[in-house]
Tab-separated table of C-alpha atoms and ligand atoms in Angstrom:
chain	number	residue	atom	x	y	z
A	1	MET	CA	-135.987	165.964	68.643
A	2	ASN	CA	-132.862	163.999	67.571
A	3	GLN	CA	-130.658	163.748	70.374
A	4	HIS	CA	-127.102	163.558	69.198
A	5	PRO	CA	-124.289	163.163	71.774
A	6	ARG	CA	-121.524	165.477	71.254
A	7	PRO	CA	-118.785	163.820	69.540
A	8	GLU	CA	-115.663	163.051	72.267
A	9	PRO	CA	-112.881	165.223	70.804
A	10	VAL	CA	-109.951	164.052	68.971
A	11	ALA	CA	-106.626	165.609	70.140
A	12	PHE	CA	-104.401	166.919	67.650
A	13	ILE	CA	-101.285	166.097	69.568
A	14	ASP	CA	-101.926	163.623	72.366
A	15	LEU	CA	-98.995	164.334	74.975
A	16	ALA	CA	-101.325	162.524	77.596
A	17	ALA	CA	-101.431	159.515	76.230
A	18	GLN	CA	-97.729	159.372	75.565
A	19	ARG	CA	-97.544	160.331	79.199
A	20	ARG	CA	-99.742	157.358	80.128
A	21	ARG	CA	-96.994	155.147	78.161
A	22	LEU	CA	-93.922	156.422	79.581
A	23	GLY	CA	-96.006	156.104	83.010
A	24	LYS	CA	-93.643	155.868	85.940
A	25	SER	CA	-90.393	155.368	84.202
A	26	VAL	CA	-90.451	159.059	83.460
A	27	ASP	CA	-91.396	159.955	87.084
A	28	ASP	CA	-88.356	157.987	87.984
A	29	ALA	CA	-86.094	159.752	85.719
A	30	VAL	CA	-87.766	163.377	87.046
A	31	SER	CA	-87.018	162.033	90.656
A	32	ARG	CA	-83.468	161.221	90.413
A	33	VAL	CA	-83.158	164.533	89.354
A	34	LEU	CA	-84.913	165.910	92.501
A	35	ALA	CA	-82.837	163.539	94.338
A	36	HIS	CA	-79.023	164.655	93.282
A	37	CYS	CA	-80.448	168.334	92.797
A	38	GLN	CA	-77.793	169.234	89.783
A	39	PHE	CA	-80.415	171.179	87.821
A	40	ILE	CA	-77.786	172.541	85.915
A	41	ASN	CA	-75.517	170.192	83.722
A	42	GLY	CA	-76.514	167.261	85.375
A	43	PRO	CA	-75.050	164.029	84.820
A	44	GLU	CA	-78.537	163.587	82.264
A	45	VAL	CA	-77.331	166.360	80.115
A	46	THR	CA	-74.127	164.629	78.845
A	47	GLN	CA	-75.851	161.378	79.121
A	48	LEU	CA	-78.779	162.730	76.662
A	49	GLU	CA	-75.805	163.981	74.092
A	50	ALA	CA	-74.219	160.983	73.630
A	51	ALA	CA	-77.627	158.897	73.327
A	52	LEU	CA	-78.589	161.430	70.263
A	53	ALA	CA	-75.300	161.385	68.913
A	54	ASP	CA	-75.856	157.473	68.898
A	55	PHE	CA	-79.341	158.068	67.546
A	56	SER	CA	-78.412	160.342	64.798
A	57	GLY	CA	-74.874	159.659	64.012
A	58	ALA	CA	-73.490	162.740	64.246
A	59	LYS	CA	-69.999	163.218	66.165
A	60	HIS	CA	-70.927	165.673	68.634
A	61	VAL	CA	-74.253	167.031	70.133
A	62	VAL	CA	-74.811	170.277	71.948
A	63	THR	CA	-77.913	170.153	73.972
A	64	CYS	CA	-79.467	174.008	74.513
A	65	ALA	CA	-82.470	175.748	75.769
A	66	SER	CA	-84.768	175.929	72.677
A	67	GLY	CA	-84.694	175.050	68.832
A	68	THR	CA	-84.513	178.750	68.308
A	69	ASP	CA	-81.147	178.899	70.514
A	70	ALA	CA	-80.019	176.201	68.766
A	71	LEU	CA	-80.029	178.154	65.470
A	72	LEU	CA	-78.909	181.382	67.019
A	73	MET	CA	-75.931	179.833	68.724
A	74	VAL	CA	-74.868	177.950	65.595
A	75	LEU	CA	-75.063	181.508	63.859
A	76	MET	CA	-73.327	183.531	66.753
A	77	ALA	CA	-70.469	180.700	66.541
A	78	LYS	CA	-69.786	181.197	62.699
A	79	GLY	CA	-69.610	185.145	63.528
A	80	VAL	CA	-72.707	185.737	61.050
A	81	GLY	CA	-73.956	189.273	61.433
A	82	ARG	CA	-74.321	192.420	59.513
A	83	GLY	CA	-73.607	192.834	55.939
A	84	ASP	CA	-74.222	188.803	55.467
A	85	ALA	CA	-77.245	187.209	54.092
A	86	VAL	CA	-78.433	184.012	55.247
A	87	LEU	CA	-81.136	182.437	52.724
A	88	CYS	CA	-84.020	180.680	54.543
A	89	PRO	CA	-87.370	179.249	53.026
A	90	SER	CA	-90.203	181.494	53.824
A	91	PHE	CA	-93.157	178.866	54.128
A	92	THR	CA	-91.875	177.661	57.605
A	93	PHE	CA	-92.155	178.649	61.519
A	94	CYS	CA	-91.109	182.012	62.150
A	95	ALA	CA	-87.871	181.425	64.207
A	96	THR	CA	-85.974	179.961	61.122
A	97	GLY	CA	-85.796	183.836	59.791
A	98	GLU	CA	-85.864	184.988	63.289
A	99	ALA	CA	-82.366	183.637	64.383
A	100	VAL	CA	-81.110	184.919	61.380
A	101	ALA	CA	-82.262	188.805	61.944
A	102	LEU	CA	-81.232	188.503	65.269
A	103	THR	CA	-77.607	188.383	64.379
A	104	GLY	CA	-77.886	191.646	62.366
A	105	ALA	CA	-77.463	189.353	59.155
A	106	THR	CA	-80.112	189.494	56.496
A	107	PRO	CA	-82.759	186.574	56.143
A	108	VAL	CA	-82.942	186.329	52.472
A	109	LEU	CA	-85.974	184.285	51.600
A	110	VAL	CA	-86.864	181.729	49.137
A	111	ASP	CA	-89.518	179.578	47.752
A	112	VAL	CA	-90.257	175.956	48.252
A	113	ASP	CA	-91.400	173.151	46.217
A	114	GLU	CA	-94.873	172.572	46.044
A	115	ALA	CA	-94.798	168.747	46.213
A	116	THR	CA	-92.741	168.388	49.127
A	117	PHE	CA	-92.992	172.149	50.744
A	118	ASN	CA	-89.731	172.125	51.250
A	119	MET	CA	-86.904	174.452	49.974
A	120	ASP	CA	-86.758	174.918	46.336
A	121	VAL	CA	-83.151	174.850	44.675
A	122	ASN	CA	-83.649	177.007	41.927
A	123	SER	CA	-85.336	179.855	43.996
A	124	LEU	CA	-82.229	179.305	46.647
A	125	LYS	CA	-80.277	180.025	43.671
A	126	ARG	CA	-82.239	183.045	42.724
A	127	GLY	CA	-82.152	184.196	46.258
A	128	ILE	CA	-78.538	183.950	46.171
A	129	ALA	CA	-78.089	186.307	43.382
A	130	THR	CA	-80.474	188.705	44.936
A	131	ALA	CA	-78.549	188.791	48.402
A	132	ARG	CA	-75.659	189.776	46.001
A	133	LYS	CA	-77.571	192.610	44.174
A	134	TYR	CA	-78.103	193.984	47.784
A	135	GLY	CA	-74.644	194.181	48.479
A	136	LEU	CA	-74.583	191.345	51.087
A	137	THR	CA	-72.458	188.123	51.503
A	138	PRO	CA	-74.415	184.880	51.117
A	139	ARG	CA	-72.968	182.952	54.291
A	140	ALA	CA	-75.011	180.435	54.992
A	141	VAL	CA	-78.265	178.508	53.757
A	142	ILE	CA	-80.880	177.242	56.435
A	143	PRO	CA	-83.178	174.612	54.837
A	144	VAL	CA	-85.901	173.599	56.995
A	145	ASP	CA	-87.074	169.867	56.820
A	146	LEU	CA	-90.791	170.613	57.352
A	147	PHE	CA	-93.513	169.434	58.622
A	148	GLY	CA	-91.083	165.904	59.295
A	149	GLN	CA	-89.837	165.455	55.735
A	150	SER	CA	-86.373	165.815	55.309
A	151	ALA	CA	-85.318	168.740	52.541
A	152	ASP	CA	-83.072	167.722	49.325
A	153	HIS	CA	-79.839	167.892	51.414
A	154	ASP	CA	-77.583	166.749	48.418
A	155	ALA	CA	-79.060	169.244	45.855
A	156	ILE	CA	-78.527	172.423	48.721
A	157	GLY	CA	-75.524	171.248	49.840
A	158	ALA	CA	-73.829	171.115	46.320
A	159	VAL	CA	-75.626	174.901	45.555
A	160	ALA	CA	-73.867	175.597	49.220
A	161	GLU	CA	-70.696	174.449	48.432
A	162	THR	CA	-70.074	175.805	45.007
A	163	GLU	CA	-71.068	179.357	46.758
A	164	GLY	CA	-68.757	178.821	49.589
A	165	MET	CA	-71.679	179.101	52.204
A	166	PHE	CA	-72.584	176.756	55.146
A	167	VAL	CA	-75.487	174.868	55.806
A	168	LEU	CA	-77.138	175.194	58.804
A	169	ASP	CA	-80.156	172.453	58.812
A	170	ASP	CA	-83.062	173.371	61.022
A	171	ALA	CA	-84.513	169.915	61.663
A	172	ALA	CA	-86.802	171.570	64.373
A	173	GLN	CA	-89.919	169.375	62.830
A	174	ALA	CA	-87.959	166.165	61.685
A	175	PHE	CA	-85.306	165.089	64.194
A	176	GLY	CA	-85.574	161.179	63.211
A	177	ALA	CA	-86.197	161.972	59.828
A	178	SER	CA	-83.627	160.221	57.203
A	179	TYR	CA	-82.301	161.259	53.717
A	180	ARG	CA	-80.491	158.608	51.550
A	181	GLY	CA	-80.355	156.223	54.419
A	182	ARG	CA	-79.009	158.585	56.854
A	183	ARG	CA	-80.684	160.310	59.701
A	184	LEU	CA	-80.986	164.194	59.933
A	185	GLY	CA	-78.374	165.375	62.206
A	186	THR	CA	-75.220	164.680	59.429
A	187	PHE	CA	-76.073	167.093	56.811
A	188	GLY	CA	-74.597	169.857	56.090
A	189	LEU	CA	-72.332	171.591	58.402
A	190	VAL	CA	-74.545	171.370	61.485
A	191	THR	CA	-78.020	170.822	62.495
A	192	ALA	CA	-80.433	172.236	64.946
A	193	THR	CA	-83.614	170.771	66.293
A	194	SER	CA	-86.078	171.359	69.018
A	195	PHE	CA	-87.691	169.453	71.954
A	196	PHE	CA	-90.600	171.719	72.227
A	197	PRO	CA	-93.274	169.346	73.647
A	198	ALA	CA	-95.195	169.372	70.306
A	199	LYS	CA	-92.071	168.407	68.220
A	200	PRO	CA	-91.830	164.525	67.403
A	201	LEU	CA	-89.361	164.240	69.852
A	202	GLY	CA	-90.272	166.883	72.669
A	203	CYS	CA	-89.726	167.172	76.474
A	204	PHE	CA	-91.899	168.509	79.294
A	205	GLY	CA	-90.769	172.387	78.562
A	206	ASP	CA	-88.352	173.975	76.183
A	207	GLY	CA	-85.223	172.278	74.704
A	208	GLY	CA	-82.807	172.244	71.625
A	209	ALA	CA	-79.878	170.455	70.432
A	210	ILE	CA	-76.855	171.042	68.104
A	211	PHE	CA	-75.537	168.371	65.775
A	212	THR	CA	-72.374	168.903	63.988
A	213	ASP	CA	-69.239	166.582	62.886
A	214	ASP	CA	-66.941	169.444	63.587
A	215	ALA	CA	-65.324	169.320	66.841
A	216	LYS	CA	-63.918	173.177	66.894
A	217	LEU	CA	-67.702	174.116	65.865
A	218	ALA	CA	-68.901	172.228	68.832
A	219	GLU	CA	-66.416	173.364	71.567
A	220	THR	CA	-67.643	177.182	70.573
A	221	LEU	CA	-71.144	176.108	70.955
A	222	ARG	CA	-70.305	174.772	74.671
A	223	SER	CA	-68.667	178.335	75.345
A	224	ILE	CA	-71.539	180.270	73.701
A	225	ARG	CA	-73.863	178.153	75.819
A	226	VAL	CA	-72.551	179.273	78.906
A	227	HIS	CA	-72.172	183.304	78.359
A	228	GLY	CA	-69.016	182.777	76.058
A	229	GLN	CA	-67.031	181.189	78.810
A	230	GLY	CA	-63.193	180.328	78.270
A	231	SER	CA	-60.996	178.387	80.482
A	232	ASP	CA	-63.145	179.126	83.424
A	233	LYS	CA	-66.189	180.530	84.672
A	234	TYR	CA	-65.206	184.119	84.920
A	235	ASP	CA	-63.246	183.900	81.742
A	236	ASN	CA	-65.099	185.040	78.723
A	237	VAL	CA	-64.000	184.841	75.597
A	238	ARG	CA	-66.669	185.958	73.465
A	239	LEU	CA	-70.530	186.682	73.516
A	240	GLY	CA	-72.540	184.072	74.483
A	241	LEU	CA	-76.160	183.503	76.222
A	242	THR	CA	-77.997	181.410	78.880
A	243	GLY	CA	-78.612	178.745	76.294
A	244	ARG	CA	-78.696	175.128	78.256
A	245	LEU	CA	-80.903	172.462	78.626
A	246	ASP	CA	-82.531	172.140	81.981
A	247	THR	CA	-81.305	168.473	83.638
A	248	ILE	CA	-85.018	167.449	84.471
A	249	GLN	CA	-85.479	168.126	80.691
A	250	ALA	CA	-82.600	165.627	79.794
A	251	ALA	CA	-84.017	163.011	81.928
A	252	VAL	CA	-87.364	163.279	80.535
A	253	LEU	CA	-86.067	163.139	76.708
A	254	ILE	CA	-83.714	160.354	77.883
A	255	GLU	CA	-86.968	158.243	78.329
A	256	LYS	CA	-88.782	159.468	75.250
A	257	LEU	CA	-85.695	158.568	73.349
A	258	LYS	CA	-86.297	155.016	74.206
A	259	ILE	CA	-89.515	154.872	72.749
A	260	PHE	CA	-89.045	157.436	69.506
A	261	GLU	CA	-88.357	154.653	66.902
A	262	ASP	CA	-91.299	153.147	68.058
A	263	GLU	CA	-93.336	156.291	67.778
A	264	ILE	CA	-91.917	156.993	64.555
A	265	ALA	CA	-93.513	153.985	63.140
A	266	ALA	CA	-96.638	154.790	64.688
A	267	ARG	CA	-96.415	158.047	63.037
A	268	ASN	CA	-95.898	156.449	59.727
A	269	ALA	CA	-98.599	153.907	60.087
A	270	VAL	CA	-100.892	156.635	60.642
A	271	ALA	CA	-99.601	158.590	57.770
A	272	ASP	CA	-99.912	155.602	55.342
A	273	ARG	CA	-103.722	154.895	56.394
A	274	TYR	CA	-104.517	158.808	56.025
A	275	ALA	CA	-103.377	158.671	52.512
A	276	ARG	CA	-105.240	155.504	51.237
A	277	GLY	CA	-108.269	157.265	52.933
A	278	LEU	CA	-107.811	160.658	51.858
A	279	GLY	CA	-105.716	160.464	48.727
A	280	ASN	CA	-108.540	161.032	45.930
A	281	VAL	CA	-110.510	163.747	47.606
A	282	VAL	CA	-107.636	166.048	48.687
A	283	THR	CA	-103.927	166.365	48.030
A	284	VAL	CA	-102.044	164.203	50.466
A	285	PRO	CA	-98.539	165.137	51.685
A	286	HIS	CA	-95.954	163.585	48.853
A	287	VAL	CA	-92.406	162.234	50.213
A	288	ALA	CA	-89.993	162.260	48.186
A	289	SER	CA	-87.803	159.803	46.907
A	290	GLY	CA	-84.958	159.130	49.087
A	291	CYS	CA	-86.730	161.138	51.821
A	292	THR	CA	-88.557	159.722	55.262
A	293	SER	CA	-90.915	162.004	57.207
A	294	ILE	CA	-91.636	161.587	60.723
A	295	TRP	CA	-94.709	163.343	60.442
A	296	ALA	CA	-94.670	166.435	62.476
A	297	GLN	CA	-97.548	167.523	60.780
A	298	TYR	CA	-99.602	166.034	58.502
A	299	THR	CA	-100.823	168.651	56.229
A	300	ILE	CA	-103.202	168.109	52.935
A	301	ARG	CA	-104.128	170.728	50.455
A	302	LEU	CA	-107.524	171.163	49.720
A	303	PRO	CA	-109.233	171.141	46.658
A	304	ARG	CA	-109.690	174.466	44.650
A	305	GLY	CA	-112.411	176.605	45.713
A	306	THR	CA	-112.640	174.906	49.240
A	307	ASP	CA	-113.744	177.624	52.043
A	308	ARG	CA	-111.048	176.216	54.596
A	309	ASP	CA	-112.477	178.468	57.275
A	310	GLY	CA	-115.721	176.601	56.878
A	311	PHE	CA	-113.930	173.474	56.487
A	312	ALA	CA	-112.088	173.612	59.699
A	313	ALA	CA	-115.653	174.564	61.490
A	314	ALA	CA	-117.105	171.749	59.849
A	315	LEU	CA	-114.488	169.264	61.229
A	316	LYS	CA	-114.355	170.860	64.828
A	317	ALA	CA	-118.016	170.268	64.924
A	318	GLN	CA	-117.581	166.906	64.713
A	319	GLY	CA	-114.982	167.194	67.449
A	320	ILE	CA	-111.989	167.038	65.150
A	321	PRO	CA	-109.407	169.882	65.509
A	322	THR	CA	-107.222	171.005	62.489
A	323	ALA	CA	-104.623	173.998	62.548
A	324	ILE	CA	-103.144	175.768	59.671
A	325	TYR	CA	-99.362	175.917	59.095
A	326	TYR	CA	-98.800	178.648	57.926
A	327	PRO	CA	-101.305	181.105	57.445
A	328	ARG	CA	-99.023	183.383	55.905
A	329	PRO	CA	-95.080	183.004	54.890
A	330	ILE	CA	-92.503	184.696	56.821
A	331	HIS	CA	-91.917	187.162	53.797
A	332	GLN	CA	-95.369	188.618	54.460
A	333	GLN	CA	-95.243	189.255	58.210
A	334	THR	CA	-95.215	192.213	59.580
A	335	ALA	CA	-91.738	191.682	61.201
A	336	TYR	CA	-90.195	190.185	58.182
A	337	ARG	CA	-91.352	192.160	55.341
A	338	ASP	CA	-88.820	194.397	54.542
A	339	PHE	CA	-86.237	191.636	54.320
A	340	PRO	CA	-85.449	190.555	50.361
A	341	VAL	CA	-87.307	187.834	48.878
A	342	ALA	CA	-85.635	185.591	46.164
A	343	ASP	CA	-86.002	186.960	42.261
A	344	GLY	CA	-89.201	186.027	40.853
A	345	GLY	CA	-91.131	185.913	44.213
A	346	LEU	CA	-92.286	183.434	45.934
A	347	PRO	CA	-95.608	182.217	44.458
A	348	VAL	CA	-95.427	178.583	45.886
A	349	SER	CA	-95.324	179.708	49.474
A	350	GLU	CA	-98.012	182.476	48.950
A	351	LYS	CA	-100.596	179.664	47.798
A	352	LEU	CA	-99.725	177.141	50.147
A	353	SER	CA	-100.746	179.114	52.742
A	354	GLU	CA	-104.030	179.644	51.311
A	355	ASP	CA	-105.001	175.745	50.602
A	356	VAL	CA	-102.962	174.086	53.613
A	357	ILE	CA	-104.908	172.405	56.771
A	358	SER	CA	-103.140	169.950	59.132
A	359	LEU	CA	-104.838	167.137	60.297
A	360	PRO	CA	-104.795	165.469	64.074
A	361	MET	CA	-101.332	163.498	63.755
A	362	HIS	CA	-99.739	161.423	66.762
A	363	ALA	CA	-98.449	158.222	67.428
A	364	TYR	CA	-101.279	157.179	69.929
A	365	LEU	CA	-103.801	157.992	67.073
A	366	ASP	CA	-105.581	154.556	67.133
A	367	GLU	CA	-107.448	153.158	63.498
A	368	ALA	CA	-110.985	153.852	65.057
A	369	THR	CA	-110.097	157.554	65.408
A	370	GLN	CA	-108.239	157.429	62.001
A	371	ASP	CA	-110.970	156.651	60.502
A	372	ARG	CA	-113.413	158.764	61.906
A	373	VAL	CA	-111.185	161.698	60.987
A	374	ILE	CA	-110.991	160.566	57.230
A	375	LYS	CA	-114.810	160.072	57.497
A	376	ALA	CA	-115.314	163.599	58.428
A	377	VAL	CA	-112.792	165.023	55.908
A	378	ARG	CA	-114.592	163.166	53.076
A	379	GLY	CA	-117.811	163.860	54.243
A	380	VAL	CA	-117.347	167.677	54.745
A	381	LEU	CA	-116.147	167.852	50.981
A	382	SER	CA	-118.669	166.175	49.215
A	383	ALA	CA	-121.619	167.911	51.182
B	1	LIG	C1	-90.491	174.715	66.500
B	1	LIG	C2	-89.440	175.424	65.269
B	1	LIG	C3	-88.535	176.266	65.656
B	1	LIG	C4	-87.811	176.903	67.024
B	1	LIG	O1	-88.155	175.839	68.094
B	1	LIG	P1	-88.534	176.493	69.532
B	1	LIG	O2	-87.886	175.284	70.321
B	1	LIG	O3	-89.727	176.575	69.580
B	1	LIG	O4	-87.785	177.830	69.437
B	1	LIG	C5	-87.317	176.332	64.619
B	1	LIG	N1	-87.419	176.306	63.506
B	1	LIG	C6	-88.652	175.338	62.787
B	1	LIG	C7	-88.913	174.941	61.494
B	1	LIG	C8	-89.619	174.862	64.329
B	1	LIG	O5	-90.887	174.164	63.390
C-alpha cells in the first residue's frame, strides 16, 4: 500500500507566524501596561491614535471597542435613526447593515460591481430612489472596501454630495489600502475600521477605530465612547456606549503598526504570484485603476459549473483551507430580508455568493506554500 504522509496543513491566516516575528517587542509592550495598570484610557491609547492619524493622514482618530461599534458610534453621533435610509452594499459582512438597523434606521441594500466586488454606483442611485419611494430620508451611504480593496470613493462621494448624504467608509477590511494616492481614512466624512485579529491590522482581541477630519464629530464620538459623557463623568449629555479600546490592545497595535507597511508589501507579493499562477484557470481579483488592495481576502471566482463544495473538500484533503465570503448576501439573511433592496434587484451579489471562494492569504505565506496552493487549485480544477 502506498503511504502518503498527510500534507502539513496551510494556515488560512497565520497569526502565529506574525506573533513569532513580533517576539519580545509585543510581550514588552503588554508588560508595560501590566506594570502601569492604566487598563482603560492608558497612555498607549492616545499614542496609538496619534500613530494611526499619522499613518492614514486623517486629522482625528478615535479608537473604539470594535469595527461594529465604530460604525454604530458614527451613526449615533450623526443622529441617524427611524425614518432614515442608509445605503449599504449587500455583498459584505453583516455588521455593515447591522449597525444601521440598530439605530432604528433602514439599511437599503444595493448591488456591487462584478469585477471589484465593491459598491455599484448605478445601483446606489437606484437604491436612493427606492429609499424615497418607501418614504425614507436618504441620510448616508456606507461603501465597503471589500476584501481589502478601496471602493470607488470619488464616484460614491459625488452621488452622496448631490443627494445631501454623508459618506461613512467601512474600511474594516482595508485599513492601509489607498485610493488615488491617498490612504483610506481620508475619504467621505468619516471612516470606520476594525482590529479584529484576522483583519489585516488586527489586535489580540476586539478593537476598532474611527477616522475623520471633522473636529466636532471627533469630539462627539469621544463622548459617545464613554456613555455620552459631557464636561465630567457624571454629566451625561447624550446616549452612548462602553465603546473604548483597551490599553493592552492599543499597546499591541502600536507594535503591529510598525511592521504593517512591510506586511502590506508581502501580501501584495502573494497576490501577484497567485494572479500569475491562477489567472488562466479561475477569475482572479481585479484591482481597479487608482485603487490598491491590502488583500484582507484573496477571493477567486470558480469557472461556471464548478462544484464549489467539492472543490473546497478536495483542497482541504490536501491541507489547504478555503473560506466562503459570503455564502449569502445580507438581503438574503433572515435578520435582513425585510429591508428594501435597490430597484432592479441585486443580481451580482447573488451570483457572487454562489461562485466565490477565498484562498489562504497572509503576509507570512512563503513561496513554496503559495506554489502548493496554486498547484492544488490547478490540479483540482483539471481533474
Ligand atoms: C469585520 C467587519 C466589520 C466589523 O468589525 P468587528 O470588529 O468584527 O466588529 C464591519 N464591516 C466589515 C466589512 C467587516 O469585515
